[in-house]
Coordinates of N, CA and C in Angstrom, one line a residue:
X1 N 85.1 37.6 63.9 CA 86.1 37.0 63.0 C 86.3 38.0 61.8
X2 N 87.8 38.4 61.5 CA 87.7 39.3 60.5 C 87.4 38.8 59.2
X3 N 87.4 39.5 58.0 CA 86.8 39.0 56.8 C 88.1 38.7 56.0
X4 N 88.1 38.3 55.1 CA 89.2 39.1 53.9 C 89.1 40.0 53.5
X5 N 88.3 40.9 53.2 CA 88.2 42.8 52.8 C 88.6 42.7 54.0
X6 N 88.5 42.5 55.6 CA 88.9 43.4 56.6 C 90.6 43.5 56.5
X7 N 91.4 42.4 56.3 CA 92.9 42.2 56.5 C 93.2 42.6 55.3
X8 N 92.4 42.7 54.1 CA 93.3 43.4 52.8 C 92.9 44.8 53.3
X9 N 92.3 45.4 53.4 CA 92.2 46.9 53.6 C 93.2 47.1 55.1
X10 N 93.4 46.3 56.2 CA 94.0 46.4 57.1 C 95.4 46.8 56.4
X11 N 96.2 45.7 55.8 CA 97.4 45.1 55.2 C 97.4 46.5 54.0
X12 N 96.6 47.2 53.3 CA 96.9 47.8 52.5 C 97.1 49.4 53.0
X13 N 96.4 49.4 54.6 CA 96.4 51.0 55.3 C 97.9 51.0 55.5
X14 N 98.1 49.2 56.3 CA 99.9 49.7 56.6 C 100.6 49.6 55.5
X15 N 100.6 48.9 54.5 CA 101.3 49.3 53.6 C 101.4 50.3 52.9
X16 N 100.6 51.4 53.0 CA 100.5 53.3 52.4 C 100.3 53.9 53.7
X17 N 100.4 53.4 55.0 CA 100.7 54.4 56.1 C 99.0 55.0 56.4
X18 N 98.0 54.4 56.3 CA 97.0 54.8 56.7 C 96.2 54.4 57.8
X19 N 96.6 54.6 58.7 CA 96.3 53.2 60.1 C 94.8 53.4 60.3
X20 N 94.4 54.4 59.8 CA 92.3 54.3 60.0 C 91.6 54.2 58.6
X21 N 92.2 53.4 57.7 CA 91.6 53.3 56.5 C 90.5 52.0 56.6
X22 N 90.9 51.4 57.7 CA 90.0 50.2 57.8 C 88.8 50.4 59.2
X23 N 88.7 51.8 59.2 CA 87.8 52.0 60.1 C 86.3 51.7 59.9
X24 N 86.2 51.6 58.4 CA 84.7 51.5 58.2 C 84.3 50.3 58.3
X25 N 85.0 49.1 58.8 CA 84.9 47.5 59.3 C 84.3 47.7 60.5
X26 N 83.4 46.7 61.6 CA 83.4 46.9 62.7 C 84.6 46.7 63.9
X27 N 85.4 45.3 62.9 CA 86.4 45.4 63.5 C 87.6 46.6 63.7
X28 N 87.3 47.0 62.8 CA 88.4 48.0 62.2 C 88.0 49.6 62.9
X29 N 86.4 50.1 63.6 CA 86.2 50.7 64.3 C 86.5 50.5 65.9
X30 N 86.7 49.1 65.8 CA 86.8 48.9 67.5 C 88.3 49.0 67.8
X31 N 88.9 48.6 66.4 CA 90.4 48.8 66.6 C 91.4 50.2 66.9
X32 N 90.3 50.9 65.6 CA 90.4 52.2 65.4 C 90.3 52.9 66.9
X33 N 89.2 52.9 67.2 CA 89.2 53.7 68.7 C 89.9 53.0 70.0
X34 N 90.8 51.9 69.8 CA 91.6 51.4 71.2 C 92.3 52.3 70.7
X35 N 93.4 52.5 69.4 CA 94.5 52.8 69.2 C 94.1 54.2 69.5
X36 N 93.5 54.8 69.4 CA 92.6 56.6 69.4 C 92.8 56.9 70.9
X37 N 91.9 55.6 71.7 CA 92.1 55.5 72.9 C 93.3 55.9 74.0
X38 N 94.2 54.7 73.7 CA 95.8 54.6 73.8 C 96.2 55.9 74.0
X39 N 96.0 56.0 72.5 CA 97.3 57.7 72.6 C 96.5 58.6 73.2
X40 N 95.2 59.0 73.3 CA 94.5 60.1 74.0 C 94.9 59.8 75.7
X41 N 94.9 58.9 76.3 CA 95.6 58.7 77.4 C 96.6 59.1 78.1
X42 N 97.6 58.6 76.7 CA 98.7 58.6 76.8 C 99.7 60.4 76.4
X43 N 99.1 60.7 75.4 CA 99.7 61.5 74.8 C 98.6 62.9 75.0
X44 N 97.4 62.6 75.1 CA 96.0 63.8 74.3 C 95.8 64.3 73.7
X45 N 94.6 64.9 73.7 CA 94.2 64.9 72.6 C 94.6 65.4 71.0
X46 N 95.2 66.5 71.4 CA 95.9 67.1 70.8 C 96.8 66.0 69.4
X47 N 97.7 65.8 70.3 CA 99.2 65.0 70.0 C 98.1 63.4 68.9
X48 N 97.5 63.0 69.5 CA 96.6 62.1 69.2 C 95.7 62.4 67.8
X49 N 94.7 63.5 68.1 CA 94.4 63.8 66.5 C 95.4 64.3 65.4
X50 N 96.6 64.8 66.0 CA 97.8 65.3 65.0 C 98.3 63.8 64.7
X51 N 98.4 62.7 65.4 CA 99.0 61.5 64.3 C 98.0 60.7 63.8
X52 N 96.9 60.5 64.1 CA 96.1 59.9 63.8 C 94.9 59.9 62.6
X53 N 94.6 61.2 63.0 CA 93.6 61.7 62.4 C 93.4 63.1 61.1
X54 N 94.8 63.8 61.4 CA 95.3 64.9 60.5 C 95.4 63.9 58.9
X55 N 95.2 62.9 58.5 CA 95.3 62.5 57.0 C 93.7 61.7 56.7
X56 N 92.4 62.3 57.8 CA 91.4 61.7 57.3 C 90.4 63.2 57.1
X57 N 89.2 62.9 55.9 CA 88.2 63.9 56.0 C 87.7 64.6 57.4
X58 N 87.5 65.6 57.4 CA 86.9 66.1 58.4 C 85.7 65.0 59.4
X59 N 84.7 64.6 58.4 CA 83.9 63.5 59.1 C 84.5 62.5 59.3
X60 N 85.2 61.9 58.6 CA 85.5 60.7 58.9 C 86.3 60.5 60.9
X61 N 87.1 62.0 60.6 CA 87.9 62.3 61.8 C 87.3 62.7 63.2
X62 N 85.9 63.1 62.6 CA 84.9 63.4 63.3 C 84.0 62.0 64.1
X63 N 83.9 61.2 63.2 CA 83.1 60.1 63.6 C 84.5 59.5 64.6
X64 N 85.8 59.1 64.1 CA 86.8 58.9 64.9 C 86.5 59.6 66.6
X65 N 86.1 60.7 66.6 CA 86.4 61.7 68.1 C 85.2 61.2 68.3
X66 N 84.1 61.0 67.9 CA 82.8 60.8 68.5 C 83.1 59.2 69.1
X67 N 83.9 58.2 68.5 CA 83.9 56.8 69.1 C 84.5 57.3 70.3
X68 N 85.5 57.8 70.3 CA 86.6 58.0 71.2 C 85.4 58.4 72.8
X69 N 85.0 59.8 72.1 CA 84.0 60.1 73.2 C 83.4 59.2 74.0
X70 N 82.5 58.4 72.9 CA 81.6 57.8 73.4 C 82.7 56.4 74.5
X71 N 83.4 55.9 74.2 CA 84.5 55.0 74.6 C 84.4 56.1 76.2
X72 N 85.3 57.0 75.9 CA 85.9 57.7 77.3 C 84.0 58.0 78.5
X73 N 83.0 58.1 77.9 CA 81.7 58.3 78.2 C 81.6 57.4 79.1
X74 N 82.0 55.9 78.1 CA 81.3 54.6 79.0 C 82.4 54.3 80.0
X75 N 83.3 54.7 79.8 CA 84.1 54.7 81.1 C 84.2 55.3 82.2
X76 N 83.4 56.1 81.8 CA 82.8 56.9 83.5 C 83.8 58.4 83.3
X77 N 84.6 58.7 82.1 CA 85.4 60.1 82.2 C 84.7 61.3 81.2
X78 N 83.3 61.5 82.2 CA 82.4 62.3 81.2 C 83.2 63.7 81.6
X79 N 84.0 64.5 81.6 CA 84.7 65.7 81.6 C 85.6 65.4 80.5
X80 N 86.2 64.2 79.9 CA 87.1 64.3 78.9 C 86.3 63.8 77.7
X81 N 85.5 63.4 78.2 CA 84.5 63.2 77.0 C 83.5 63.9 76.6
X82 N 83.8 65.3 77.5 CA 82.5 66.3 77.1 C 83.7 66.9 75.8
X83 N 84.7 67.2 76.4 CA 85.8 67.7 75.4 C 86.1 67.2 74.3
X84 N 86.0 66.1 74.0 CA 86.1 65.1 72.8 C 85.1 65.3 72.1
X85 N 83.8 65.2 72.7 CA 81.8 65.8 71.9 C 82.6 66.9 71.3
X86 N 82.9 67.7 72.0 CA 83.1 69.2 71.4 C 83.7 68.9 70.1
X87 N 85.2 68.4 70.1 CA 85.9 68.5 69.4 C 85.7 67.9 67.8
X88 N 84.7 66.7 68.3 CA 84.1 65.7 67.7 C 82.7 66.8 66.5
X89 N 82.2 67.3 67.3 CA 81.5 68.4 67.1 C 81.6 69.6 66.3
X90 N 82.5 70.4 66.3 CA 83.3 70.9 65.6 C 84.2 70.4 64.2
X91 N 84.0 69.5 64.2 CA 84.7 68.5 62.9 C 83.5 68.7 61.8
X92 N 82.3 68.9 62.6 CA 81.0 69.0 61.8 C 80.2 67.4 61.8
X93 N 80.7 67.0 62.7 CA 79.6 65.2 62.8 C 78.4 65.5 63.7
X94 N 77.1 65.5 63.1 CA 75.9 65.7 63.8 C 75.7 65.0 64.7
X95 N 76.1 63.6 65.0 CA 76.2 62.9 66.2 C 76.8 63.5 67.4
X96 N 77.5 63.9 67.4 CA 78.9 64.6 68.2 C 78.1 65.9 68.7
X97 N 77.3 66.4 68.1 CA 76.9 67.7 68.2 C 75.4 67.2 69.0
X98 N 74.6 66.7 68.6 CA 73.9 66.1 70.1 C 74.2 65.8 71.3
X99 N 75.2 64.5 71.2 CA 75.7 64.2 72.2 C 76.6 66.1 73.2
X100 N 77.3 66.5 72.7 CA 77.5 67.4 73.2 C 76.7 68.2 74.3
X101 N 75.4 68.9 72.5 CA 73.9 69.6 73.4 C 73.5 69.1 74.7
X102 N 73.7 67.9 74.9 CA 73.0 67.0 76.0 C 73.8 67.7 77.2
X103 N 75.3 66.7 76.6 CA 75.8 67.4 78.0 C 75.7 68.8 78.5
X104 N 75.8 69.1 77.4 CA 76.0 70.8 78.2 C 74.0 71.3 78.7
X105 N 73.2 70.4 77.8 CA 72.0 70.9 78.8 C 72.2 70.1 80.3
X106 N 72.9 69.1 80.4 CA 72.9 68.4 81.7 C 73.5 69.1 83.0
X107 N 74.8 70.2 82.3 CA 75.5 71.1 82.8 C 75.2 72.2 82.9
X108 N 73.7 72.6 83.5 CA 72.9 73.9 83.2 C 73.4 74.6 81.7
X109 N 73.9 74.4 80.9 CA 74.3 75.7 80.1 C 73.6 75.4 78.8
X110 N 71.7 75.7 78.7 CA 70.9 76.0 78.2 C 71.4 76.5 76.5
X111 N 71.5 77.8 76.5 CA 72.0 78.4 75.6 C 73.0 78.0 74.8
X112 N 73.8 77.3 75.4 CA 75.1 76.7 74.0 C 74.4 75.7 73.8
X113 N 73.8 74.9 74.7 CA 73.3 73.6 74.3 C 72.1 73.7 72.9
X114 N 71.1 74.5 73.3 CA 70.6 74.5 71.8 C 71.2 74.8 71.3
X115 N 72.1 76.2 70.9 CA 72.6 76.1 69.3 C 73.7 74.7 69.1
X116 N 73.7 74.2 70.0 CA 74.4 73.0 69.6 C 73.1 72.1 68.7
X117 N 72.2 71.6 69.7 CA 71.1 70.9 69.1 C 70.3 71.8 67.4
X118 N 70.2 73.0 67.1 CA 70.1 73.4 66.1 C 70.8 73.0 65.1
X119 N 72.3 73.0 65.2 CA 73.2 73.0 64.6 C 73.1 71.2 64.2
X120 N 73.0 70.3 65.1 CA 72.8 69.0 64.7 C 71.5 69.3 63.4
X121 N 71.0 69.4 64.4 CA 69.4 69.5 63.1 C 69.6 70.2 61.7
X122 N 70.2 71.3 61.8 CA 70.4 72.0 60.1 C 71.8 70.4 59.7
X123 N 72.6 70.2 60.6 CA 73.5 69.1 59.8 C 72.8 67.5 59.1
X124 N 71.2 67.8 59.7 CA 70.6 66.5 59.1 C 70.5 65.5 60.5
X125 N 70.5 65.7 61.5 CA 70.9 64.8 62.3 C 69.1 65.3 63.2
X126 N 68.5 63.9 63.3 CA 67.2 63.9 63.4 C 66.9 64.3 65.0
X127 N 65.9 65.2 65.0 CA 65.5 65.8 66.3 C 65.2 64.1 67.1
X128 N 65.5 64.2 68.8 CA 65.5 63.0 69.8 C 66.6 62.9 70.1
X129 N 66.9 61.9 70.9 CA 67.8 61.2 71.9 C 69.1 61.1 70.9
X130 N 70.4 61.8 71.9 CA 71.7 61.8 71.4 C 71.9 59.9 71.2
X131 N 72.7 59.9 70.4 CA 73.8 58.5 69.8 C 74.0 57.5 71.3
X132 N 73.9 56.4 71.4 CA 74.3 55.9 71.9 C 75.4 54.9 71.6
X133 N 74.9 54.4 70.2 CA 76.3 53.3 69.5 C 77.3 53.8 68.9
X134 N 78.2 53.1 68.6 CA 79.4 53.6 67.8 C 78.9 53.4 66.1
X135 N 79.9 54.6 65.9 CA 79.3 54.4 63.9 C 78.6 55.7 63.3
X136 N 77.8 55.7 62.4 CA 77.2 56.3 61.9 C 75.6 55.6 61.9

């Protein structure tokens, strides 16, 4: 059930054009990643973080590609969601950057996978088992 902070911060993203300002709601992450969803489908990735995501911080946009991931993950499309980790990854989200390490240690390739997993660890992101929930 949404709150009232959730539909004022909803009501005030469209009203200043910020369609993921109410991401940090849980509603507002589940919504956040159908609509992320959608257009990655639809359009990819590319096209998708250029409308979406080009007017949010680096993390913030980061944690955005990591839901996404994890979304396209549980749906069985771990090839576009290894690409999404990456990208997600690259944004500088330490979540993103495990999850990644994993795959690509799952994918024999040893050597990127740890400096992936290093890279989590100098970003603060605690040695163990990649992310499984959405969020931070």
């Amino acid at each position: 059930m949404p709150t009232w902070a959730s539909w004022t911060i909803a009501a005030l993203a469209i009203r200043i054009g910020l369609p993921f300002a109410w991401a940090s709601t849980p509603l507002g992450t589940r919504g956040a990643t159908h609509l992320l969803l959608n257009a990655y489908r639809r359009e990819g990735l590319e096209t998708a973080e250029r409308q979406y995501l080009s007017r949010l911080a680096p993390r913030r946009a980061g944690l955005q590609l990591f839901n996404l991931a994890l979304a396209l993950d549980r749906a069985g499309d771990q090839d576009c969601a290894h690409a999404v980790y990456r990208r997600a990854a690259e944004c500088g989200f330490p979540p993103a950057m495990a999850n990644l390490a994993y795959g690509l240690s799952r994918r024999g390739e040893e050597d990127e996978a740890q400096d992936w997993y290093r890279r989590a660890v100098e970003a603060g992101y605690p040695r163990g088992v990649p992310e499984q929930a959405d969020g931070e």
